[in-house]
Coordinates of C-alpha atoms in Angstrom, one line a residue:
X1 CA 26.9 7.4 -8.7
X2 CA 24.1 7.2 -11.2
X3 CA 21.2 9.0 -10.0
X4 CA 18.0 6.6 -9.4
X5 CA 15.3 7.0 -11.8
X6 CA 11.9 7.1 -11.2
X7 CA 8.4 6.6 -12.8
X8 CA 6.7 9.6 -13.7
X9 CA 3.8 10.3 -11.5
X10 CA 2.4 13.6 -11.1
X11 CA 2.5 14.9 -7.5
X12 CA 2.2 18.3 -5.7
X13 CA 0.4 19.8 -2.8
X14 CA 2.6 19.2 0.1
X15 CA 5.9 19.8 -1.5
X16 CA 6.6 23.1 0.0
X17 CA 5.4 24.8 3.4
X18 CA 5.7 28.3 5.1
X19 CA 7.0 28.2 8.4
X20 CA 6.0 30.6 11.3
X21 CA 7.8 30.6 14.6
X22 CA 4.6 31.9 17.1
X23 CA 5.4 34.4 19.9
X24 CA 4.5 31.4 22.6
X25 CA 7.5 29.4 20.8
X26 CA 5.2 27.0 18.7
X27 CA 5.7 26.5 15.2
X28 CA 2.9 26.8 12.5
X29 CA 3.2 25.0 9.2
X30 CA 1.0 25.6 6.1
X31 CA 1.1 24.1 2.5
X32 CA 1.8 26.9 0.1
X33 CA -0.9 25.6 -2.0
X34 CA -4.6 26.2 -1.5
X35 CA -7.1 23.6 -0.8
X36 CA -9.5 23.8 -3.8
X37 CA -13.3 23.3 -4.4
X38 CA -14.7 19.6 -3.0
X39 CA -18.3 18.5 -3.1
X40 CA -20.4 18.9 0.0
X41 CA -21.4 15.1 0.2
X42 CA -19.4 12.3 -0.9
X43 CA -22.5 10.3 -2.4
X44 CA -22.1 13.1 -5.0
X45 CA -19.2 11.2 -6.5
X46 CA -21.4 7.9 -6.7
X47 CA -23.7 9.7 -8.5
X48 CA -21.3 11.6 -10.9
X49 CA -19.6 8.4 -11.9
X50 CA -22.8 6.6 -12.3
X51 CA -23.7 9.0 -15.0
X52 CA -20.2 9.5 -16.6
X53 CA -19.0 5.8 -16.4
X54 CA -22.2 3.9 -15.5
X55 CA -20.7 0.6 -16.6
X56 CA -17.1 0.8 -14.8
X57 CA -16.3 -1.5 -12.1
X58 CA -16.7 0.3 -8.8
X59 CA -15.8 -2.7 -6.3
X60 CA -15.2 -6.6 -7.2
X61 CA -14.5 -9.4 -4.6
X62 CA -13.9 -13.0 -5.7
X63 CA -16.8 -15.5 -5.8
X64 CA -16.6 -18.4 -3.4
X65 CA -15.1 -21.4 -5.5
X66 CA -17.2 -24.7 -6.3
X67 CA -15.2 -26.2 -3.4
X68 CA -16.7 -24.2 -0.7
X69 CA -14.7 -23.6 2.2
X70 CA -13.6 -20.0 3.7
X71 CA -11.2 -18.9 0.8
X72 CA -12.9 -17.3 -2.4
X73 CA -11.2 -18.7 -5.4
X74 CA -13.7 -18.2 -8.0
X75 CA -13.8 -15.4 -10.7
X76 CA -14.5 -11.7 -9.8
X77 CA -17.8 -10.8 -8.8
X78 CA -18.1 -6.9 -10.2
X79 CA -20.2 -4.1 -9.1
X80 CA -20.5 -0.9 -11.6
X81 CA -21.2 2.5 -10.4
X82 CA -24.5 2.3 -11.7
X83 CA -25.6 -0.8 -10.0
X84 CA -24.1 0.4 -6.7
X85 CA -26.3 3.7 -7.1
X86 CA -29.2 1.7 -7.9
X87 CA -28.5 -0.8 -4.7
X88 CA -27.6 2.0 -2.4
X89 CA -31.3 3.7 -3.3
X90 CA -33.0 0.3 -2.8
X91 CA -31.1 -0.4 0.5
X92 CA -31.3 3.2 1.8
X93 CA -35.0 3.3 1.5
X94 CA -34.9 0.0 3.4
X95 CA -33.0 1.6 6.2
X96 CA -35.4 4.4 6.3
X97 CA -38.5 1.9 6.3
X98 CA -36.7 0.5 9.7
X99 CA -36.6 3.7 11.2
X100 CA -32.8 4.1 11.0
X101 CA -31.6 7.7 12.0
X102 CA -28.7 9.3 13.8
X103 CA -29.9 8.1 17.0
X104 CA -30.5 4.7 15.9
X105 CA -27.6 4.2 13.1
X106 CA -26.7 1.2 11.4
X107 CA -23.9 -0.9 12.7
X108 CA -21.9 -3.4 10.5
X109 CA -19.9 -6.1 12.4
X110 CA -18.2 -7.7 9.1
X111 CA -15.2 -7.7 7.1
X112 CA -14.7 -5.8 3.8
X113 CA -17.2 -7.5 1.1
X114 CA -19.9 -6.4 -1.2
X115 CA -22.7 -6.2 0.9
X116 CA -20.9 -4.1 3.7
X117 CA -20.0 -1.8 0.8
X118 CA -23.4 -1.6 -0.3
X119 CA -24.8 -0.8 3.2
X120 CA -22.4 1.7 3.6
X121 CA -23.2 3.8 0.3
X122 CA -27.0 3.1 1.1
X123 CA -26.5 4.7 4.7
X124 CA -24.9 7.5 3.5
X125 CA -27.1 8.0 0.5
X126 CA -30.2 8.0 3.1
X127 CA -28.5 10.1 5.5
X128 CA -28.3 7.7 8.1
X129 CA -24.9 7.1 10.2
X130 CA -23.2 3.8 9.9
X131 CA -20.8 2.2 12.3
X132 CA -18.3 -0.1 10.9
X133 CA -17.0 -2.3 14.1
X134 CA -14.1 -4.6 14.2
X135 CA -14.8 -8.5 13.5
X136 CA -12.3 -8.8 16.1
X137 CA -14.6 -7.7 18.8
X138 CA -17.2 -10.4 17.6
X139 CA -15.2 -13.3 16.9
X140 CA -11.7 -13.1 18.7
X141 CA -12.9 -11.3 22.1
X142 CA -14.7 -13.9 24.6
X143 CA -16.2 -11.2 26.7
X144 CA -17.5 -9.1 23.9
X145 CA -16.3 -5.9 26.1
X146 CA -15.4 -3.4 23.4
X147 CA -18.2 -4.4 21.1
X148 CA -20.6 -4.0 24.0
X149 CA -19.4 -0.7 24.5
X150 CA -19.5 0.5 20.8
X151 CA -23.2 -0.6 20.3
X152 CA -24.2 1.0 24.0
X153 CA -22.5 4.2 22.8
X154 CA -24.2 4.5 19.3
X155 CA -28.0 2.5 20.3
X156 CA -28.1 0.8 16.7
X157 CA -31.2 0.4 14.8
X158 CA -29.8 -2.4 12.8
X159 CA -27.1 -4.7 12.8
X160 CA -25.4 -6.3 9.7
X161 CA -22.9 -9.5 9.8
X162 CA -22.2 -11.7 6.9
X163 CA -23.1 -15.1 8.7
X164 CA -24.0 -17.3 11.4
X165 CA -20.4 -16.8 13.0
X166 CA -21.6 -13.7 14.6
X167 CA -24.5 -15.1 16.3
X168 CA -23.1 -15.5 19.7
X169 CA -21.7 -11.8 19.9
X170 CA -25.4 -10.5 18.6
X171 CA -27.0 -12.7 20.9
X172 CA -24.8 -11.4 24.0
X173 CA -24.9 -7.6 23.3
X174 CA -27.5 -6.8 20.6
X175 CA -30.9 -5.9 22.5
X176 CA -33.6 -8.3 21.5
X177 CA -35.4 -5.4 19.6
X178 CA -33.1 -4.6 17.3
X179 CA -33.3 -5.8 13.5
X180 CA -30.6 -8.5 12.5
X181 CA -29.5 -8.6 8.7
X182 CA -27.2 -11.6 7.7
X183 CA -25.5 -12.4 4.1
X184 CA -25.6 -16.1 4.6
X185 CA -26.1 -18.6 7.1
X186 CA -29.6 -17.7 8.6
X187 CA -30.7 -21.5 8.5
X188 CA -27.5 -22.2 10.7
X189 CA -28.0 -19.3 12.7
X190 CA -31.5 -20.4 13.3
X191 CA -30.3 -23.9 14.0
X192 CA -28.2 -22.7 16.9
X193 CA -31.2 -21.0 18.6
X194 CA -29.1 -17.9 19.5
X195 CA -31.0 -15.7 17.5
X196 CA -34.5 -17.2 18.5
X197 CA -37.3 -14.5 18.4
X198 CA -35.5 -11.7 16.6
X199 CA -36.2 -10.0 13.4
X200 CA -33.4 -11.8 11.3
X201 CA -33.5 -11.1 7.6
X202 CA -31.5 -11.9 4.5
X203 CA -29.6 -8.9 3.1
X204 CA -30.7 -9.6 -0.4
X205 CA -34.4 -9.2 0.6
X206 CA -33.4 -5.3 1.1
X207 CA -32.2 -5.1 -2.6
X208 CA -35.8 -5.4 -3.5
X209 CA -37.1 -2.1 -1.7
X210 CA -38.6 0.4 -4.2
X211 CA -37.2 4.0 -3.5
X212 CA -39.7 6.5 -2.8
X213 CA -40.3 10.2 -1.8
X214 CA -38.7 9.5 1.8
X215 CA -35.6 8.5 0.4
X216 CA -35.3 11.5 -1.9
X217 CA -36.2 13.9 1.0
X218 CA -33.7 12.5 3.2
X219 CA -31.0 12.7 0.5
X220 CA -31.9 16.0 -0.4
X221 CA -31.6 17.2 3.5
X222 CA -27.9 15.9 3.5
X223 CA -25.5 18.5 3.9
X224 CA -21.6 19.1 4.5
X225 CA -22.1 18.8 8.2
X226 CA -24.1 15.7 8.1
X227 CA -22.7 12.5 9.8
X228 CA -21.5 9.9 7.3
X229 CA -20.2 7.5 9.7
X230 CA -19.2 7.1 13.3
X231 CA -15.7 5.4 13.2
X232 CA -14.4 3.9 16.5
X233 CA -10.6 4.5 17.6
X234 CA -9.1 1.1 18.2
X235 CA -8.8 2.1 22.1
X236 CA -5.1 1.7 22.4
X237 CA -5.2 3.8 25.7
X238 CA -8.8 3.7 26.8
X239 CA -12.4 2.4 25.7
X240 CA -12.8 3.0 21.7
X241 CA -13.9 6.5 21.0
X242 CA -16.6 7.2 18.4
X243 CA -15.1 9.9 16.0
X244 CA -17.8 11.8 14.2
X245 CA -17.1 11.8 10.4
X246 CA -18.9 14.3 8.3
X247 CA -19.5 14.7 4.8
X248 CA -17.3 17.9 4.6
X249 CA -14.3 16.0 6.7
X250 CA -14.2 13.0 3.7
X251 CA -14.8 15.3 1.0
X252 CA -12.0 17.8 2.1
X253 CA -9.5 14.9 2.8
X254 CA -10.2 13.5 -0.6
X255 CA -9.5 16.7 -2.4
X256 CA -6.3 17.1 -0.3
X257 CA -5.1 13.7 -1.4
X258 CA -5.8 14.4 -5.3
X259 CA -3.8 17.6 -5.1
X260 CA -0.9 15.9 -3.1
X261 CA -1.1 12.9 -5.7
X262 CA -2.5 14.4 -8.7
X263 CA -2.3 11.1 -10.5
X264 CA -5.3 9.7 -9.0
X265 CA -7.4 12.1 -10.7
X266 CA -6.1 11.3 -14.0
X267 CA -8.3 8.8 -16.3
X268 CA -7.1 6.3 -18.8
X269 CA -9.0 4.1 -20.9
X270 CA -9.6 1.8 -18.3
X271 CA -10.9 4.6 -15.7
X272 CA -9.3 6.0 -12.5
X273 CA -7.2 4.3 -10.0
X274 CA -7.0 0.6 -9.8
X275 CA -6.7 -0.9 -6.1
X276 CA -6.1 -4.2 -4.8
X277 CA -6.6 -3.7 -1.1
X278 CA -7.2 -5.5 2.1
X279 CA -7.0 -2.8 4.5
X280 CA -9.9 -3.3 6.9
X281 CA -13.1 -0.9 6.6
X282 CA -13.5 -0.5 10.4
X283 CA -10.5 1.7 10.1
X284 CA -10.0 4.9 8.6
X285 CA -6.8 4.0 6.2
X286 CA -8.9 1.3 4.4
X287 CA -12.5 2.7 5.1
X288 CA -11.8 6.4 4.6
X289 CA -8.6 6.9 2.9
X290 CA -8.9 3.8 0.1
X291 CA -12.6 3.5 -0.3
X292 CA -12.9 7.1 -0.6
X293 CA -9.8 7.7 -3.2
X294 CA -11.7 4.9 -5.5
X295 CA -15.0 6.5 -5.4
X296 CA -13.8 10.4 -5.4
X297 CA -11.8 9.4 -8.7
X298 CA -13.9 6.7 -10.2
X299 CA -11.6 4.1 -9.8
X300 CA -11.9 0.5 -9.2
X301 CA -11.3 -1.6 -5.8
X302 CA -10.6 -5.3 -5.8
X303 CA -11.3 -6.7 -2.3
X304 CA -8.3 -8.6 -1.2
X305 CA -9.2 -11.2 1.4
X306 CA -5.7 -11.9 2.1
X307 CA -3.6 -10.5 5.1
X308 CA -0.1 -9.5 5.7
X309 CA 1.0 -12.7 7.7
X310 CA 3.0 -15.5 6.6
X311 CA -0.1 -17.9 6.1
X312 CA -2.6 -15.1 4.7
X313 CA -0.2 -13.3 2.5
X314 CA -1.0 -16.4 -0.2
X315 CA -4.2 -14.8 -1.3
X316 CA -3.0 -11.2 -1.5
X317 CA 0.0 -12.7 -4.0
X318 CA -2.4 -14.7 -6.2
X319 CA -4.5 -11.4 -6.3
X320 CA -1.4 -9.4 -7.4
X321 CA -0.6 -11.7 -10.0
X322 CA -3.8 -11.3 -11.8
X323 CA -4.4 -7.5 -11.3
X324 CA -2.1 -4.7 -11.6
X325 CA -2.8 -1.8 -9.4
X326 CA -2.2 1.9 -10.4
X327 CA -1.3 2.5 -6.6
X328 CA -0.8 -0.2 -3.8
X329 CA -1.2 0.2 0.0
X330 CA -0.2 -1.9 2.8
X331 CA 1.3 -2.0 6.3
X332 CA 5.1 -2.6 6.6
X333 CA 4.5 -6.4 7.4
X334 CA 2.7 -6.8 4.1
X335 CA 5.2 -5.0 1.9
X336 CA 8.1 -7.0 3.9
X337 CA 5.9 -10.2 2.8
X338 CA 5.5 -9.0 -0.8
X339 CA 9.1 -7.8 -1.0
X340 CA 10.5 -11.4 -0.1
X341 CA 8.1 -13.3 -2.3
X342 CA 9.2 -11.3 -5.2
X343 CA 12.8 -12.8 -4.8
X344 CA 11.4 -16.1 -6.5
X345 CA 8.0 -15.0 -8.3
X346 CA 8.7 -13.1 -11.3
X347 CA 5.1 -13.1 -12.5
X348 CA 4.2 -11.0 -9.1
X349 CA 6.9 -8.9 -9.5
X350 CA 6.3 -8.1 -13.1
X351 CA 2.4 -7.6 -12.6
X352 CA 2.8 -5.6 -9.6
X353 CA 5.2 -3.2 -11.2
X354 CA 3.5 -3.0 -14.7
X355 CA 1.4 0.3 -14.0
X356 CA 2.2 1.1 -10.6
X357 CA 2.6 4.4 -9.9
X358 CA 3.4 4.6 -6.3
X359 CA 3.3 2.6 -2.9
X360 CA 2.1 3.8 0.6
X361 CA 2.5 2.4 3.9
X362 CA 1.1 3.7 7.0
X363 CA 0.7 2.3 10.7
X364 CA 4.4 1.7 11.6
X365 CA 7.4 2.6 9.9
X366 CA 8.9 0.7 6.8
X367 CA 12.1 -0.7 7.5
X368 CA 14.9 0.5 5.1
X369 CA 16.1 -2.8 3.9
X370 CA 12.5 -3.7 2.9
X371 CA 12.3 0.0 1.0
X372 CA 15.6 -0.9 -0.6
X373 CA 14.7 -4.4 -1.6
X374 CA 11.6 -3.0 -3.0
X375 CA 13.5 -0.2 -5.1
X376 CA 15.7 -3.2 -6.3
X377 CA 12.5 -5.4 -7.7
X378 CA 11.0 -2.2 -9.5
X379 CA 14.2 -1.6 -11.1
X380 CA 14.7 -5.2 -12.4
X381 CA 10.8 -5.2 -13.5
X382 CA 10.3 -2.0 -15.5
X383 CA 13.8 -0.3 -15.2
X384 CA 12.9 2.4 -12.9
X385 CA 11.9 2.8 -9.0
X386 CA 8.2 3.3 -7.9
X387 CA 7.9 6.3 -5.6
X388 CA 7.1 5.3 -1.7
X389 CA 4.7 7.5 0.0
X390 CA 3.6 8.0 3.2
X391 CA 2.8 10.5 5.9
X392 CA 0.8 11.3 9.3
X393 CA -3.1 10.8 9.6
X394 CA -5.3 9.7 12.1
X395 CA -9.1 8.6 12.5
X396 CA -9.9 12.2 14.0
X397 CA -8.6 13.7 10.7
X398 CA -10.2 11.5 8.1
X399 CA -7.4 10.8 7.9
X400 CA -4.6 12.2 5.8
X401 CA -2.8 15.7 7.5
X402 CA 1.0 15.3 6.3
X403 CA 2.8 13.8 3.2
X404 CA 5.9 13.1 2.2
X405 CA 5.4 12.4 -1.6
X406 CA 9.1 13.2 -3.3
X407 CA 11.8 10.6 -4.5
X408 CA 14.0 11.5 -1.5
X409 CA 12.1 10.2 1.2
X410 CA 13.3 7.9 4.0
X411 CA 11.5 5.6 6.6
X412 CA 10.2 7.6 9.5
X413 CA 9.8 10.6 7.3
X414 CA 6.1 12.3 7.4
X415 CA 6.4 15.0 5.3
X416 CA 4.9 18.6 5.1
X417 CA 1.2 19.6 5.6
X418 CA -1.4 18.6 2.6
X419 CA -3.3 21.9 1.4
X420 CA -6.1 23.2 3.6
X421 CA -4.5 21.5 6.9
X422 CA -2.7 23.7 9.3
X423 CA 0.1 22.2 11.3
X424 CA 1.3 23.4 14.9
X425 CA 4.4 22.2 16.8
X426 CA 3.7 22.4 20.5
X427 CA 6.7 22.0 23.1
X428 CA 5.2 21.3 26.4
X429 CA 6.8 20.5 29.6
X430 CA 7.7 16.9 30.8
X431 CA 8.3 16.0 27.3
X432 CA 12.3 16.3 27.1
X433 CA 12.1 18.7 24.5
X434 CA 9.7 16.9 22.5
X435 CA 7.1 18.7 20.3
X436 CA 3.5 17.3 19.9
X437 CA 2.0 17.8 16.3
X438 CA -1.7 19.3 16.3
X439 CA -3.8 19.5 13.4
X440 CA -6.5 22.1 12.3
X441 CA -8.4 21.9 9.2
X442 CA -11.7 21.0 7.3
X443 CA -11.2 17.3 7.4
X444 CA -10.6 17.6 11.2
X445 CA -13.7 16.1 13.5
X446 CA -16.2 18.1 15.1
X447 CA -15.7 15.8 18.0
X448 CA -16.5 12.3 19.7
X449 CA -20.0 11.0 19.6
X450 CA -22.1 11.2 22.8
X451 CA -18.7 12.1 24.7
X452 CA -18.5 16.0 25.4
X453 CA -15.6 15.9 27.8
X454 CA -13.4 13.8 25.6
X455 CA -14.4 16.2 23.0
X456 CA -13.1 19.1 25.1
X457 CA -9.9 17.5 25.8
X458 CA -9.0 16.8 22.4
X459 CA -8.5 20.2 21.4
X460 CA -6.6 23.5 22.5
X461 CA -7.5 26.8 22.6
X462 CA -7.1 27.5 19.2
X463 CA -9.3 24.7 17.7
X464 CA -5.9 22.3 17.1
X465 CA -6.6 18.7 17.4
X466 CA -4.3 17.1 20.1
X467 CA -2.6 13.9 18.4
X468 CA -0.5 13.1 21.3
X469 CA 2.4 12.1 18.6
X470 CA 5.7 14.1 18.4
X471 CA 7.5 15.3 15.5
X472 CA 10.6 17.1 14.6
X473 CA 12.4 18.3 11.7
X474 CA 14.4 16.1 9.6
X475 CA 17.0 18.7 9.4
X476 CA 16.3 22.1 11.1
X477 CA 18.5 23.7 8.6
X478 CA 16.4 22.5 5.7
X479 CA 12.5 22.9 6.7
X480 CA 11.2 21.8 3.3
X481 CA 12.5 18.3 3.9
X482 CA 9.5 17.8 5.9
X483 CA 8.7 16.5 9.4
X484 CA 10.0 13.1 11.2
X485 CA 7.9 11.4 13.2
X486 CA 9.1 11.3 17.0
X487 CA 7.2 8.7 18.9
X488 CA 4.3 9.2 21.3
X489 CA 4.6 12.0 24.1
X490 CA 2.2 9.7 26.5
X491 CA 4.4 6.9 26.1
X492 CA 7.8 8.4 27.2
X493 CA 9.3 8.2 30.5
X494 CA 12.3 8.9 33.0
X495 CA 14.9 6.5 34.5
X496 CA 15.6 6.8 38.3
X497 CA 18.3 9.2 37.2
X498 CA 16.0 11.3 35.5
X499 CA 17.1 10.6 32.0
X500 CA 14.4 10.7 29.3
X501 CA 13.4 7.6 27.4
X502 CA 11.9 7.9 23.8
X503 CA 10.0 4.8 23.6
X504 CA 8.6 5.0 20.0
X505 CA 12.2 5.1 18.2
X506 CA 13.5 2.4 20.9
X507 CA 10.4 0.0 19.8
X508 CA 11.2 0.6 16.5
X509 CA 14.7 -0.3 16.8
X510 CA 14.1 -3.4 18.9
X511 CA 11.5 -4.6 16.1
X512 CA 14.1 -4.0 13.2
X513 CA 16.7 -5.5 14.8
X514 CA 14.6 -8.6 16.1
X515 CA 13.2 -9.1 12.5
X516 CA 11.8 -11.6 11.7
X517 CA 11.2 -13.1 15.3
X518 CA 10.1 -10.2 16.8
X519 CA 6.3 -8.8 16.7
X520 CA 6.9 -5.7 19.1
X521 CA 8.5 -4.7 22.3
X522 CA 7.3 -3.2 25.7
X523 CA 9.7 -0.9 27.2
X524 CA 10.1 -1.1 30.9
X525 CA 12.0 1.1 33.2
X526 CA 9.8 3.9 34.6
X527 CA 11.6 5.3 38.0
X528 CA 14.0 2.4 37.6
X529 CA 17.8 2.3 37.4
X530 CA 17.6 0.9 33.6
X531 CA 15.8 0.1 30.4
X532 CA 14.1 -3.4 30.0
X533 CA 12.0 -5.1 27.2
X534 CA 9.2 -7.4 26.9
X535 CA 9.3 -9.1 23.7
X536 CA 6.3 -10.3 21.6
X537 CA 7.8 -12.9 19.3
X538 CA 6.2 -14.0 16.0
X539 CA 5.7 -17.9 17.0
X540 CA 5.7 -19.1 13.2
X541 CA 8.8 -17.2 12.5
X542 CA 10.4 -18.7 15.9
X543 CA 9.3 -22.1 14.7
X544 CA 10.8 -21.7 11.3
X545 CA 13.8 -20.8 12.6
X546 CA 14.2 -24.0 14.9
X547 CA 12.6 -26.2 12.2
X548 CA 9.7 -27.2 14.6
X549 CA 6.3 -28.1 13.6
X550 CA 3.6 -25.7 13.4
X551 CA 1.7 -27.3 16.4
X552 CA 4.6 -26.7 18.7
X553 CA 3.7 -25.0 21.9
X554 CA 5.3 -21.6 22.1
X555 CA 7.0 -22.2 25.9
X556 CA 8.7 -25.3 23.9
X557 CA 9.8 -23.2 20.7
X558 CA 11.4 -20.4 23.0
X559 CA 13.3 -22.8 24.9
X560 CA 14.9 -24.4 21.8
X561 CA 18.8 -23.7 21.7
X562 CA 18.4 -21.9 18.3
X563 CA 15.6 -19.6 19.3
X564 CA 17.3 -18.6 22.4
X565 CA 20.6 -18.1 20.7
X566 CA 18.6 -15.7 18.3
X567 CA 17.2 -13.5 21.1
X568 CA 20.6 -13.5 23.1
X569 CA 22.1 -12.1 20.0
X570 CA 19.4 -9.5 19.7
X571 CA 20.2 -8.4 23.4
X572 CA 24.0 -8.7 22.8
X573 CA 23.5 -6.3 19.8
X574 CA 21.0 -3.8 21.5
X575 CA 23.5 -3.4 24.1
X576 CA 26.6 -2.9 21.8
X577 CA 24.9 -0.5 19.5
X578 CA 23.1 1.7 22.5
X579 CA 24.3 5.3 22.7
X580 CA 23.6 5.8 26.4
X581 CA 21.1 4.5 29.4
X582 CA 18.2 6.0 27.5
X583 CA 18.7 3.5 24.3
X584 CA 20.7 0.8 26.3
X585 CA 18.3 -2.4 26.8
X586 CA 19.7 -4.0 30.3
X587 CA 17.1 -7.2 30.0
X588 CA 14.5 -8.6 27.7
X589 CA 11.9 -11.2 28.7
X590 CA 10.6 -13.0 25.5
X591 CA 7.0 -13.5 26.4
X592 CA 5.2 -17.0 25.8
X593 CA 1.6 -15.7 26.4
X594 CA 0.3 -14.0 23.4
X595 CA -1.2 -10.7 23.9
X596 CA -4.9 -10.8 24.8
X597 CA -7.7 -8.3 23.1
X598 CA -9.9 -8.8 25.9
X599 CA -7.2 -7.5 28.4
X600 CA -6.7 -4.3 26.0
X601 CA -3.3 -5.5 25.1
X602 CA -3.9 -6.0 21.7
X603 CA -6.0 -3.6 19.6
X604 CA -8.2 -4.7 16.7
X605 CA -5.6 -3.4 14.3
X606 CA -3.3 -6.1 15.7
X607 CA -0.7 -3.4 17.3
X608 CA 0.5 -3.6 20.8
X609 CA -1.0 -1.6 23.5
X610 CA 2.2 -0.7 25.7
X611 CA 0.4 0.9 28.6
X612 CA -2.1 -1.9 28.9
X613 CA 0.6 -4.7 28.5
X614 CA 2.5 -2.9 31.5
X615 CA -0.8 -2.7 33.6
X616 CA -1.8 -6.2 33.1
X617 CA 1.7 -7.6 33.5
X618 CA 2.9 -5.6 36.1
X619 CA 4.0 -8.6 38.2
X620 CA 6.4 -9.7 35.4
X621 CA 7.8 -6.3 35.1
X622 CA 8.7 -6.4 38.5
X623 CA 10.2 -10.1 38.5
X624 CA 12.2 -8.8 35.4
X625 CA 14.1 -6.3 37.8
X626 CA 14.4 -8.7 40.3
X627 CA 16.8 -10.6 37.5
X628 CA 16.2 -14.0 38.7
X629 CA 18.1 -16.6 36.5
X630 CA 15.3 -19.2 37.1
X631 CA 13.2 -17.1 34.8
X632 CA 13.6 -19.4 31.6
X633 CA 12.6 -16.5 29.3
X634 CA 15.1 -14.0 30.8
X635 CA 17.9 -12.8 28.4
X636 CA 20.5 -10.5 30.1
X637 CA 23.0 -8.9 27.6
X638 CA 26.8 -10.1 27.4
X639 CA 28.7 -6.6 27.6
X640 CA 31.8 -8.5 26.4

C-alpha cells in the first residue's frame, strides 16, 4: 500500500513529551520543547503590524448588497492594520470618556462584525475589559435569564449591539443609566419606544473621538496581568461563569500555537495566515484562538457569515469559492457539509485546497468517514492530503493545551501538551478507572470574575485547573502517540448492576450511527437495569429523508414510515453492535420537542446539556422505562 503524501507544513512543539508517574499515582506530561518569548500585551501585535505592514488587510466582511436583507452579498469591506490601530485609539478614548473600567466594562451583544472587532481592539488598547455575549441570549431566549445573569455579574458601563433587534433584550435587562451603542437601526429602535429615555449613540460617532493623554496613560499602564476580556462559559452545567482572560494568557497561548504550527508565523508576499471563519467571538475558539492567531502572526481574517447548517452553509461555500485560506477552522458538522458539497462542486474544492496547509476542528469528534472524504478530495484537487489538526482546550485555558499535529492522527485523538503547559492525569474514585486531565501554565486563567468560591473549586492543591474531562493514552505502550479524549467524568454513571456507563463515547457512537438524522443523544439509565437514550433529531434531515415539505410539523415527520424505519434500524444496529450492558441501548425515544435554551437544555454553542435535559424531562425518562407501547416515539430494538 502506497503511503499517503501530505502537503508540507512546518509543525513542532507538541510532537514529543516527557512522561513521569508521580508518587500518588498521577501522571505528569510535559512537552520536550520550552515555551519561547511572547509579548506582554496582545495589543503590541496590533502596533507591530500597523508599523511593519500598515496597508495589509487585518479583517474583512462583505458589504450589504443593493437588495438589502439579512445576507451580505456585496464586495469585501476591508480594514488594514493601520486603520484598525487608528480606530482602536479613537474608540478607546471614547470608552475612557464614558468612564469605563474593570468595574464598568464594555458588553458586546452582537455577532462577529467589523464594529465588534473594533470595540474589542479599542477596549484592550485602553485597558478596559470587554465582555462578548452570545447573541442567542438576546435574540432566541424569551426570558433573557442568562443575559441578565451575565450583565448583573459584570455591571457594564456600555452595551453595544448591531441593531434594533436587540432593543427588547436591552430594555429588559440593561439598567437605564447605561449607555447603549448601536451600529444601525437607531430610528427603528426609537420607533419601538423600548429605549426611550436612554443614552443611545451611533457607533460611527465613537470613531471621531480624538485620542488624548488619558488614553496614552491607560495604555502605558497595561501589563501581562491586565484583564483583556471576560469570556463567559456556555453554562452547560450551571449558570455561565466569567473567565478572566489576561494579556499573559492570550499572548502565551498564541506563542504556544505558533510553536506547534510554525507555518502560522511564515510570511509570504500576501502576508501571514489567511482565515475564512464564522466561529463566534463569544467563544474561545473563534474569539481567542482565531482572532488571536490572525493578529499575532500578521494575518487576514475574512468574516464568514455562514453557519454549519444545511441552510447556513451556502454563504460559507460562496466565500470559500472566492477566498483560499491558508488554514481552515470549523466544527465537525461544518466540515461534513463542506465535504459533501465538494462532491459536486469542483470550484469549491480547488479553491479551498489551493494553498491550505491544515484543517483544524474542535467542539466534538470528527467522524472518520468525513475525515476520509476530506483526504480524498484533497488528493484529487492537489495530489496530496492536508493534515487535520485537533486537540483539547477550553475557555479557562485561552484555549489550547494539547495538540495532535502529525499526519497519523485519528478522530478522538487530542495529542500531547503544547510548550509551556503541564498536563496531569489524575485517577479518582468513582470514575471506573477514568483519569481526569488537568492543566497548569501561563495560559490558564487566574479565576472566575467575582466568584471566589468557584475559583477555589476549579483548581487542585498544586494549582492545576480541574477540567472534568477524561483522557487516556492512545496506546499505553507508545505514549508519544498522545492522548485520547475519554468523555466527561461528571456525566458518567452506573447501572443498577454496578456497571459503569461511559456517556461521552456512547453519545458519539449514537450520533455517528444516526447521521444525518441525529443531532445528539442524551443517555439515561442511572441506577436502572439498562441503558436508554433520548434522541434529538435533525428536523430538516428527517423531512428530506421522508420527502416532506419544510413546514411539516416535527411530530408528523417522526410518524412518517420512512423516518420510523430509519430510527428502528438505528436501534437495531446499536443493539447488535453493543459489547455489553454498558453500551447496549435497550430503548430510544425520539424527541418531538426541540431543546430549549431558556431551560438550559441547549447551550449558546448549539450543544446539548445532558444534565439539564435529564432534569427537565425527568417524567419522560420515567415513562421511557415503563416501556409503554402507546408512546408513539418509543423505539425498541429487535434483537433478532
